[in-house]
Tab-separated table of C-alpha atoms in Angstrom:
chain	number	residue	atom	x	y	z
I	1	MET	CA	92.313	132.375	79.480
I	2	VAL	CA	91.618	129.770	76.812
I	3	GLU	CA	94.885	130.631	75.060
I	4	ALA	CA	96.868	130.280	78.308
I	5	ALA	CA	95.278	126.897	78.988
I	6	SER	CA	96.113	125.826	75.450
I	7	VAL	CA	99.751	126.825	75.882
I	8	GLN	CA	99.903	124.927	79.129
I	9	ARG	CA	98.485	121.839	77.473
I	10	ASP	CA	100.994	122.113	74.655
I	11	GLU	CA	103.844	122.488	77.126
I	12	LYS	CA	102.790	119.342	78.950
I	13	GLU	CA	102.755	117.349	75.736
I	14	ALA	CA	106.135	118.758	74.744
I	15	VAL	CA	107.696	117.866	78.096
I	16	ALA	CA	106.177	114.376	77.981
I	17	ALA	CA	107.450	113.795	74.444
I	18	GLU	CA	110.896	114.943	75.521
I	19	LEU	CA	110.779	112.465	78.403
I	20	TYR	CA	110.341	109.551	76.003
I	21	ARG	CA	113.088	110.858	73.720
I	22	ALA	CA	115.475	111.231	76.671
I	23	LEU	CA	114.699	107.694	77.825
I	24	ALA	CA	115.325	106.332	74.331
I	25	ARG	CA	118.724	108.094	74.242
I	26	SER	CA	119.566	107.274	77.888
I	27	ASP	CA	120.137	111.019	78.263
I	28	ARG	CA	120.687	111.427	82.006
I	29	LYS	CA	121.293	115.176	81.798
I	30	ARG	CA	118.016	115.784	79.997
I	31	LEU	CA	116.117	113.553	82.415
I	32	ASP	CA	117.437	115.627	85.311
I	33	GLU	CA	116.065	118.725	83.588
I	34	ILE	CA	112.662	117.153	82.909
I	35	LEU	CA	111.997	115.529	86.282
I	36	HIS	CA	111.094	117.729	89.254
I	37	PRO	CA	113.164	117.233	92.451
I	38	ALA	CA	109.959	116.098	94.176
I	39	PHE	CA	109.278	113.493	91.476
I	40	GLU	CA	107.636	110.210	92.500
I	41	GLY	CA	107.100	107.217	90.232
I	42	ARG	CA	104.633	104.402	90.890
I	43	THR	CA	105.002	101.342	88.685
I	44	THR	CA	102.899	98.249	88.083
I	45	GLU	CA	102.901	95.700	90.901
I	46	GLY	CA	103.837	92.254	89.632
I	47	LEU	CA	106.461	93.419	87.143
I	48	PRO	CA	109.348	90.927	86.961
I	49	LEU	CA	112.739	91.566	88.548
I	50	GLY	CA	111.063	93.323	91.472
I	51	LEU	CA	110.456	96.399	89.318
I	52	GLY	CA	106.957	97.126	90.577
I	53	GLY	CA	106.629	99.655	93.381
I	54	THR	CA	107.208	103.278	94.375
I	55	TYR	CA	110.334	105.285	93.501
I	56	ARG	CA	110.814	108.544	95.348
I	57	GLY	CA	113.031	111.085	93.649
I	58	PRO	CA	114.447	111.316	90.115
I	59	ASP	CA	117.606	109.406	91.050
I	60	ALA	CA	115.682	106.422	92.391
I	61	MET	CA	113.476	106.267	89.301
I	62	ARG	CA	116.419	106.597	86.949
I	63	ARG	CA	118.713	104.091	88.668
I	64	GLU	CA	116.360	101.578	90.226
I	65	PHE	CA	113.634	101.456	87.581
I	66	TRP	CA	114.748	102.690	84.180
I	67	GLY	CA	118.355	101.639	84.808
I	68	ARG	CA	117.384	98.108	85.809
I	69	ILE	CA	115.092	97.827	82.796
I	70	ALA	CA	117.996	98.827	80.558
I	71	ARG	CA	120.180	96.084	82.050
I	72	SER	CA	117.631	93.376	81.268
I	73	TYR	CA	115.764	94.697	78.215
I	74	ASP	CA	116.572	96.539	75.016
I	75	ALA	CA	113.227	98.292	74.981
I	76	ARG	CA	111.638	101.675	74.425
I	77	ALA	CA	108.325	103.348	75.224
I	78	GLU	CA	106.434	104.502	72.135
I	79	PRO	CA	103.677	106.997	73.047
I	80	ALA	CA	100.619	106.945	70.797
I	81	GLU	CA	98.098	109.344	72.347
I	82	TYR	CA	98.107	112.246	74.805
I	83	ARG	CA	94.884	113.002	76.672
I	84	HIS	CA	94.434	115.972	79.021
I	85	LEU	CA	92.307	115.275	82.104
I	86	ASP	CA	90.191	117.811	83.950
I	87	ASP	CA	92.326	117.523	87.090
I	88	GLY	CA	95.420	118.711	85.200
I	89	HIS	CA	97.031	115.316	84.645
I	90	LEU	CA	98.222	114.142	81.245
I	91	LEU	CA	97.272	110.577	80.291
I	92	VAL	CA	99.668	108.972	77.819
I	93	THR	CA	98.935	105.650	76.152
I	94	GLY	CA	101.293	103.653	73.969
I	95	ARG	CA	103.398	100.499	73.785
I	96	TYR	CA	106.646	99.159	75.151
I	97	VAL	CA	108.498	97.345	72.382
I	98	GLY	CA	111.853	95.597	72.270
I	99	GLU	CA	113.398	92.398	73.573
I	100	ALA	CA	115.100	90.836	76.571
I	101	ARG	CA	118.871	91.211	76.452
I	102	GLN	CA	119.392	87.601	77.536
I	103	GLY	CA	117.656	85.153	75.211
I	104	GLY	CA	116.050	87.716	72.937
I	105	GLY	CA	112.467	87.192	74.084
I	106	LYS	CA	110.211	89.753	72.399
I	107	LEU	CA	108.475	92.469	74.404
I	108	ASP	CA	105.267	94.078	73.168
I	109	ALA	CA	103.139	95.480	75.985
I	110	GLU	CA	100.663	98.340	76.163
I	111	PHE	CA	101.214	101.061	78.737
I	112	LEU	CA	99.277	103.838	80.387
I	113	HIS	CA	101.207	106.694	82.018
I	114	LEU	CA	99.495	109.270	84.198
I	115	LEU	CA	101.797	112.300	84.387
I	116	SER	CA	101.581	115.237	86.788
I	117	PHE	CA	103.408	118.546	86.379
I	118	ALA	CA	104.717	121.583	88.243
I	119	GLU	CA	106.951	124.387	87.000
I	120	ARG	CA	107.056	122.834	83.520
I	121	ARG	CA	108.587	119.661	84.942
I	122	ILE	CA	107.174	116.209	85.634
I	123	THR	CA	106.435	115.629	89.314
I	124	GLY	CA	104.821	112.209	89.078
I	125	LEU	CA	104.378	109.197	86.842
I	126	VAL	CA	101.923	106.381	87.511
I	127	GLN	CA	102.474	103.408	85.210
I	128	LEU	CA	100.112	100.610	84.258
I	129	THR	CA	101.269	97.862	81.916
I	130	ASP	CA	100.827	94.137	81.249
I	131	SER	CA	103.375	92.629	83.651
I	132	ALA	CA	102.833	89.137	82.214
I	133	ARG	CA	104.206	90.249	78.831
I	134	TRP	CA	107.338	91.621	80.518
I	135	ALA	CA	107.816	88.326	82.337
I	136	ALA	CA	107.210	86.257	79.190
I	137	ALA	CA	109.987	88.114	77.352
I	138	LEU	CA	112.484	87.049	80.015
I	139	GLN	CA	111.376	83.433	80.039
I	140	THR	CA	112.544	82.894	76.462
I	141	GLY	CA	116.073	82.383	77.701
I	142	GLN	CA	119.488	81.435	76.455
I	143	THR	CA	120.912	77.918	76.700
I	144	LEU	CA	122.763	77.403	79.965
I	145	SER	CA	126.217	75.815	79.854
I	146	ALA	CA	127.957	76.631	83.153
I	147	LEU	CA	125.111	75.672	85.461
I	148	ASP	CA	121.935	73.629	85.524
I	149	LEU	CA	118.448	74.875	86.395
I	150	ARG	CA	115.524	72.622	87.207
I	151	VAL	CA	112.120	73.845	88.369
I	152	ALA	CA	109.506	71.405	89.652
I	153	ASP	CA	106.702	71.617	92.214
I	154	GLY	CA	107.585	75.208	93.062
I	155	LEU	CA	111.243	74.419	93.818
I	156	ALA	CA	113.993	75.840	91.605
I	157	GLN	CA	117.342	74.039	91.870
I	158	ILE	CA	120.449	75.878	90.657
I	159	ARG	CA	123.507	73.676	90.349
I	160	LEU	CA	126.897	75.127	89.382
I	161	ASP	CA	128.392	72.790	86.793
I	162	ARG	CA	132.091	73.416	86.153
I	163	PRO	CA	133.425	70.668	88.418
I	164	HIS	CA	136.781	70.415	86.582
I	165	VAL	CA	137.700	73.895	87.913
I	166	ARG	CA	135.851	73.570	91.235
I	167	ASN	CA	133.043	75.747	89.845
I	168	ALA	CA	135.284	78.771	89.409
I	169	PHE	CA	133.446	81.740	87.907
I	170	ASP	CA	134.148	82.794	84.324
I	171	GLN	CA	132.129	85.056	82.027
I	172	THR	CA	129.775	82.226	81.048
I	173	THR	CA	129.038	81.395	84.690
I	174	ALA	CA	128.246	85.041	85.472
I	175	ASP	CA	126.019	85.359	82.397
I	176	ASP	CA	124.238	82.079	83.125
I	177	LEU	CA	123.559	83.035	86.721
I	178	TYR	CA	122.121	86.369	85.610
I	179	GLU	CA	119.924	84.560	83.084
I	180	VAL	CA	118.687	82.154	85.765
I	181	ALA	CA	118.015	84.979	88.236
I	182	GLN	CA	115.906	86.768	85.639
I	183	ARG	CA	113.915	83.633	84.907
I	184	LEU	CA	113.207	83.045	88.584
I	185	ALA	CA	112.266	86.690	89.173
I	186	ALA	CA	109.809	86.436	86.282
I	187	ASP	CA	108.231	83.138	87.393
I	188	PRO	CA	105.499	83.544	90.025
I	189	ASP	CA	105.308	79.774	90.480
I	190	VAL	CA	108.788	79.546	92.022
I	191	ARG	CA	108.320	79.198	95.787
I	192	ALA	CA	111.825	78.252	96.967
I	193	VAL	CA	115.347	78.050	95.538
I	194	LEU	CA	118.166	75.601	96.283
I	195	ILE	CA	121.753	76.460	95.269
I	196	THR	CA	124.285	73.632	95.051
I	197	GLY	CA	127.376	72.725	93.039
I	198	ASN	CA	128.730	69.696	91.209
I	199	GLY	CA	132.207	68.387	91.934
I	200	PRO	CA	134.531	68.871	94.912
I	201	ALA	CA	133.465	72.427	95.870
I	202	LEU	CA	130.511	74.769	95.736
I	203	THR	CA	132.771	77.435	94.181
I	204	VAL	CA	136.305	78.760	94.617
I	205	GLY	CA	135.313	82.186	93.304
I	206	GLY	CA	136.775	83.794	90.194
I	207	ASP	CA	138.663	81.664	87.674
I	208	ILE	CA	142.321	82.670	88.130
I	209	ALA	CA	143.157	81.265	84.692
I	210	VAL	CA	140.820	83.835	83.158
I	211	PHE	CA	142.545	86.574	85.145
I	212	ALA	CA	145.955	85.400	83.947
I	213	ASP	CA	144.828	85.366	80.310
I	214	ASN	CA	143.740	89.003	80.674
I	215	ALA	CA	146.562	90.270	82.879
I	216	GLY	CA	147.660	93.868	82.478
I	217	ALA	CA	145.603	96.514	80.732
I	218	GLY	CA	142.852	94.081	79.775
I	219	LEU	CA	142.072	92.846	83.289
I	220	PRO	CA	140.006	95.813	84.616
I	221	GLY	CA	137.603	95.649	81.676
I	222	LYS	CA	137.351	91.866	81.886
I	223	LEU	CA	136.535	91.978	85.576
I	224	ARG	CA	133.889	94.643	85.057
I	225	ARG	CA	132.241	92.554	82.335
I	226	MET	CA	132.164	89.506	84.606
I	227	ILE	CA	131.143	91.238	87.804
I	228	SER	CA	128.270	93.275	86.343
I	229	PRO	CA	125.920	90.355	85.481
I	230	TYR	CA	126.958	88.466	88.614
I	231	HIS	CA	126.129	91.381	90.890
I	232	GLU	CA	122.820	91.921	89.138
I	233	ALA	CA	122.038	88.227	89.630
I	234	LEU	CA	122.754	88.517	93.362
I	235	ARG	CA	120.529	91.577	93.609
I	236	LEU	CA	117.665	89.781	91.859
I	237	LEU	CA	118.029	86.629	93.943
I	238	SER	CA	118.074	88.635	97.178
I	239	ARG	CA	114.771	90.265	96.230
I	240	LEU	CA	112.794	87.145	95.310
I	241	ASP	CA	109.714	86.275	97.331
I	242	ALA	CA	110.996	82.702	97.295
I	243	PRO	CA	113.370	81.884	100.171
I	244	ILE	CA	116.787	80.509	99.211
I	245	VAL	CA	118.708	77.572	100.653
I	246	CYS	CA	122.404	77.136	99.856
I	247	ALA	CA	124.297	73.870	100.360
I	248	ALA	CA	128.037	74.534	100.771
I	249	HIS	CA	130.662	71.833	100.455
I	250	GLY	CA	134.378	71.616	99.799
I	251	ALA	CA	135.180	75.300	99.539
I	252	VAL	CA	133.456	78.652	99.136
I	253	ALA	CA	135.745	81.545	98.340
I	254	GLY	CA	136.090	84.998	96.840
I	255	GLY	CA	133.116	86.464	95.043
I	256	GLY	CA	131.459	83.053	95.243
I	257	LEU	CA	130.628	83.865	98.863
I	258	GLY	CA	127.861	86.019	97.393
I	259	LEU	CA	125.849	82.833	96.851
I	260	LEU	CA	125.806	82.369	100.617
I	261	TYR	CA	124.824	85.961	101.220
I	262	CYS	CA	121.739	85.958	99.020
I	263	ALA	CA	120.531	82.767	100.737
I	264	ASP	CA	118.355	82.719	103.848
I	265	ILE	CA	119.500	79.332	105.118
I	266	VAL	CA	123.039	78.050	104.504
I	267	LEU	CA	123.905	74.453	105.297
I	268	ALA	CA	127.573	73.468	105.253
I	269	ALA	CA	129.214	70.070	105.086
I	270	GLU	CA	131.856	69.309	107.675
I	271	GLY	CA	135.281	70.041	106.235
I	272	THR	CA	134.110	72.962	104.076
I	273	LYS	CA	136.545	75.894	103.947
I	274	PHE	CA	135.533	79.552	103.633
I	275	ALA	CA	137.932	82.300	102.524
I	276	SER	CA	138.006	85.625	100.725
I	277	GLY	CA	141.369	85.249	99.003
I	278	PHE	CA	141.152	88.640	97.343
I	279	THR	CA	144.281	90.236	98.738
I	280	ALA	CA	146.341	87.176	97.802
I	281	ILE	CA	145.928	88.260	94.175
I	282	GLY	CA	145.960	91.995	94.843
I	283	LEU	CA	142.215	92.591	94.467
I	284	SER	CA	139.717	94.299	96.752
I	285	GLY	CA	136.789	91.941	96.272
I	286	ASP	CA	133.281	91.588	94.877
I	287	GLY	CA	130.201	89.441	95.396
I	288	GLY	CA	128.690	91.742	98.012
I	289	ASN	CA	131.385	90.852	100.550
I	290	SER	CA	131.924	94.420	101.762
I	291	TRP	CA	128.188	94.877	102.393
I	292	PHE	CA	127.137	91.509	103.783
I	293	LEU	CA	130.206	90.497	105.794
I	294	PRO	CA	130.170	93.295	108.408
I	295	ARG	CA	126.430	92.808	108.854
I	296	LEU	CA	126.748	89.057	109.348
I	297	VAL	CA	129.955	88.778	111.367
I	298	GLY	CA	130.651	92.321	112.574
I	299	PRO	CA	133.120	94.898	111.259
I	300	ARG	CA	136.158	93.607	113.198
I	301	ARG	CA	135.794	90.039	112.024
I	302	ALA	CA	135.003	91.212	108.498
I	303	ALA	CA	138.260	93.178	108.435
I	304	GLU	CA	140.191	90.213	109.792
I	305	PHE	CA	138.594	87.879	107.235
I	306	TYR	CA	139.617	90.224	104.425
I	307	LEU	CA	142.988	91.560	105.555
I	308	GLU	CA	144.416	88.526	107.371
I	309	GLN	CA	143.109	86.135	104.699
I	310	ARG	CA	141.443	84.020	107.381
I	311	VAL	CA	140.326	80.581	106.270
I	312	LEU	CA	137.372	79.370	108.319
I	313	ASP	CA	136.312	75.775	108.677
I	314	ALA	CA	132.603	74.956	108.676
I	315	HIS	CA	132.201	75.113	112.456
I	316	GLU	CA	134.022	78.457	112.667
I	317	ALA	CA	131.831	79.774	109.859
I	318	ALA	CA	128.742	78.765	111.840
I	319	GLU	CA	130.106	80.393	115.001
I	320	TRP	CA	130.846	83.589	113.060
I	321	GLY	CA	127.390	83.640	111.449
I	322	LEU	CA	128.323	82.842	107.848
I	323	VAL	CA	126.373	79.578	107.807
I	324	THR	CA	123.274	78.312	109.580
I	325	ARG	CA	124.168	74.702	110.391
I	326	VAL	CA	126.955	72.178	109.862
I	327	LEU	CA	126.138	68.644	108.763
I	328	PRO	CA	128.058	65.475	108.008
I	329	ALA	CA	129.014	65.584	104.338
I	330	ALA	CA	126.928	62.504	103.549
I	331	GLU	CA	123.786	64.219	104.879
I	332	LEU	CA	124.171	67.632	103.232
I	333	ALA	CA	122.372	67.036	99.930
I	334	ASP	CA	119.349	65.294	101.442
I	335	GLU	CA	118.913	67.807	104.259
I	336	ALA	CA	119.271	70.835	101.972
I	337	LEU	CA	116.674	69.400	99.603
I	338	ALA	CA	114.312	68.635	102.488
I	339	VAL	CA	114.595	72.188	103.852
I	340	ALA	CA	114.032	73.699	100.414
I	341	ARG	CA	110.970	71.527	99.831
I	342	ARG	CA	109.486	72.552	103.187
I	343	LEU	CA	109.944	76.202	102.277
I	344	ALA	CA	108.433	75.619	98.825
I	345	ALA	CA	105.305	74.319	100.556
I	346	GLY	CA	104.986	77.450	102.681
I	347	PRO	CA	103.220	80.825	102.312
I	348	THR	CA	105.394	82.338	99.577
I	349	ARG	CA	104.044	85.881	99.783
I	350	ALA	CA	104.665	85.922	103.543
I	351	HIS	CA	108.166	84.557	102.953
I	352	GLY	CA	108.809	87.389	100.523
I	353	GLU	CA	107.665	90.017	103.010
I	354	ILE	CA	109.860	88.478	105.720
I	355	ARG	CA	112.888	88.514	103.405
I	356	ARG	CA	112.346	92.202	102.654
I	357	LEU	CA	111.752	93.143	106.284
I	358	LEU	CA	114.916	91.415	107.449
I	359	ARG	CA	117.009	92.899	104.650
I	360	ASP	CA	115.676	96.438	104.988
I	361	SER	CA	115.946	96.439	108.787
I	362	TRP	CA	119.701	96.972	108.432
I	363	SER	CA	119.168	100.484	107.113
I	364	ALA	CA	115.791	101.408	108.675
I	365	THR	CA	114.995	103.254	111.863
I	366	LEU	CA	112.750	101.555	114.426
I	367	SER	CA	109.878	103.825	113.409
I	368	GLU	CA	110.364	102.991	109.732
I	369	GLN	CA	110.590	99.281	110.489
I	370	LEU	CA	107.418	99.280	112.576
I	371	THR	CA	105.586	101.001	109.742
I	372	ALA	CA	107.008	98.499	107.255
I	373	GLU	CA	105.880	95.593	109.439
I	374	GLY	CA	102.349	96.980	109.618
I	375	ASP	CA	102.213	97.413	105.856
I	376	ALA	CA	103.582	93.917	105.272
I	377	VAL	CA	101.098	92.312	107.645
I	378	ALA	CA	98.259	94.080	105.843
I	379	ARG	CA	99.498	92.808	102.477
I	380	THR	CA	99.884	89.232	103.678
I	381	ALA	CA	96.495	89.362	105.408
I	382	ALA	CA	94.959	89.955	101.979
I	383	THR	CA	96.453	86.752	100.509
I	384	SER	CA	94.556	83.543	99.862
I	385	ASP	CA	97.112	81.665	101.938
I	386	ALA	CA	96.366	83.744	105.023
I	387	SER	CA	92.608	83.184	104.747
I	388	ALA	CA	93.069	79.451	104.235
I	389	ALA	CA	95.549	79.173	107.126
I	390	VAL	CA	93.248	80.975	109.575
I	391	ALA	CA	90.397	78.667	108.607
I	392	ALA	CA	92.654	75.633	109.018
I	393	PHE	CA	93.736	76.852	112.469
I	394	ILE	CA	90.113	77.203	113.580
I	395	ASP	CA	89.355	73.703	112.265
I	396	LYS	CA	92.479	72.305	113.972
I	397	ARG	CA	94.011	71.013	110.739
I	398	LYS	CA	97.288	71.629	108.978
I	399	PRO	CA	97.099	74.433	106.382
I	400	ILE	CA	97.942	73.768	102.762
I	401	PHE	CA	99.578	76.821	101.219
I	402	GLN	CA	99.325	77.636	97.525
I	403	GLY	CA	101.851	80.468	97.486
I	404	ARG	CA	99.186	83.083	96.692
């Protein structure tokens, strides 16, 4: 009996060690062999980039947790000690070491992994780590050259800054936006975001000159390199707790429409034009268009927008559901800033829950959504802002939210 228990303990350590080796090698095949089909991972709440939470199934853990870490960090888990618990779990302690891919900020954070097993495979992993160290590694960022970022009083302002090409996207713009998205996702003090652009347009989408310089065999690889950080930036921005306001002027086209999609409130100046433009250059499109458009405007209008190369003016865009309101051009900047500042003064955790509920409702059943609402209300009820707001309501005074 003792010998059998010893073998079992050795097998657990061997499987755990193989897990860390497979992660270091990004060995998907080996991970599939190690992780049980019923695997569930629970990671530290508060991790940057929205990484904290529950991942059900090996695929979700591999793609949505380890995969997203690999896109933002060059890091590895170094186990130091294995401890067998009386309930059959294996407790692994060690360190995460490495650096952020953008900016090179150093990562050195302790971890604790509680592993559970069945049939010589890992069925569960509960992670505890210092989320602040993960966030700090991202905040040592690269110098921005294609856009400007300013953060003050809880409001982050992102301003595209290639006015000479109407803020067309090139590789630098995509990389800069990804860098900014990571910084915002790692900064708990950001309570609202405002996206604007310098020059005559918010953005005309991809830089056609870049496409021409890489025409032929080099274009597919170039587009993949540009689109990858841009799409990751959109994903991160869409998952912030902080609500996003976008001020559109001049033109918004192509993949640049993604900046509208990740925003909660879109204000447009009169005279602004909206277009996809993809088929005019023989491309199918990016920027989340195929996912957001049918949800915002309906599948028929989405198809027409794509296939007929419809160009919408600001009022048509509002009628279709692409933008929230249309304003005189002279009023756009001031109104967008005022809206963003109001949101920055609000209950940030509640805003974050609302953003998630609205986004996830598109793929949830009514039963799932009702459960999600109950869970979200319970989480927001535990915040300092909720307690302070209830007290302010009783006292008949205006609440002052701290975003906590």
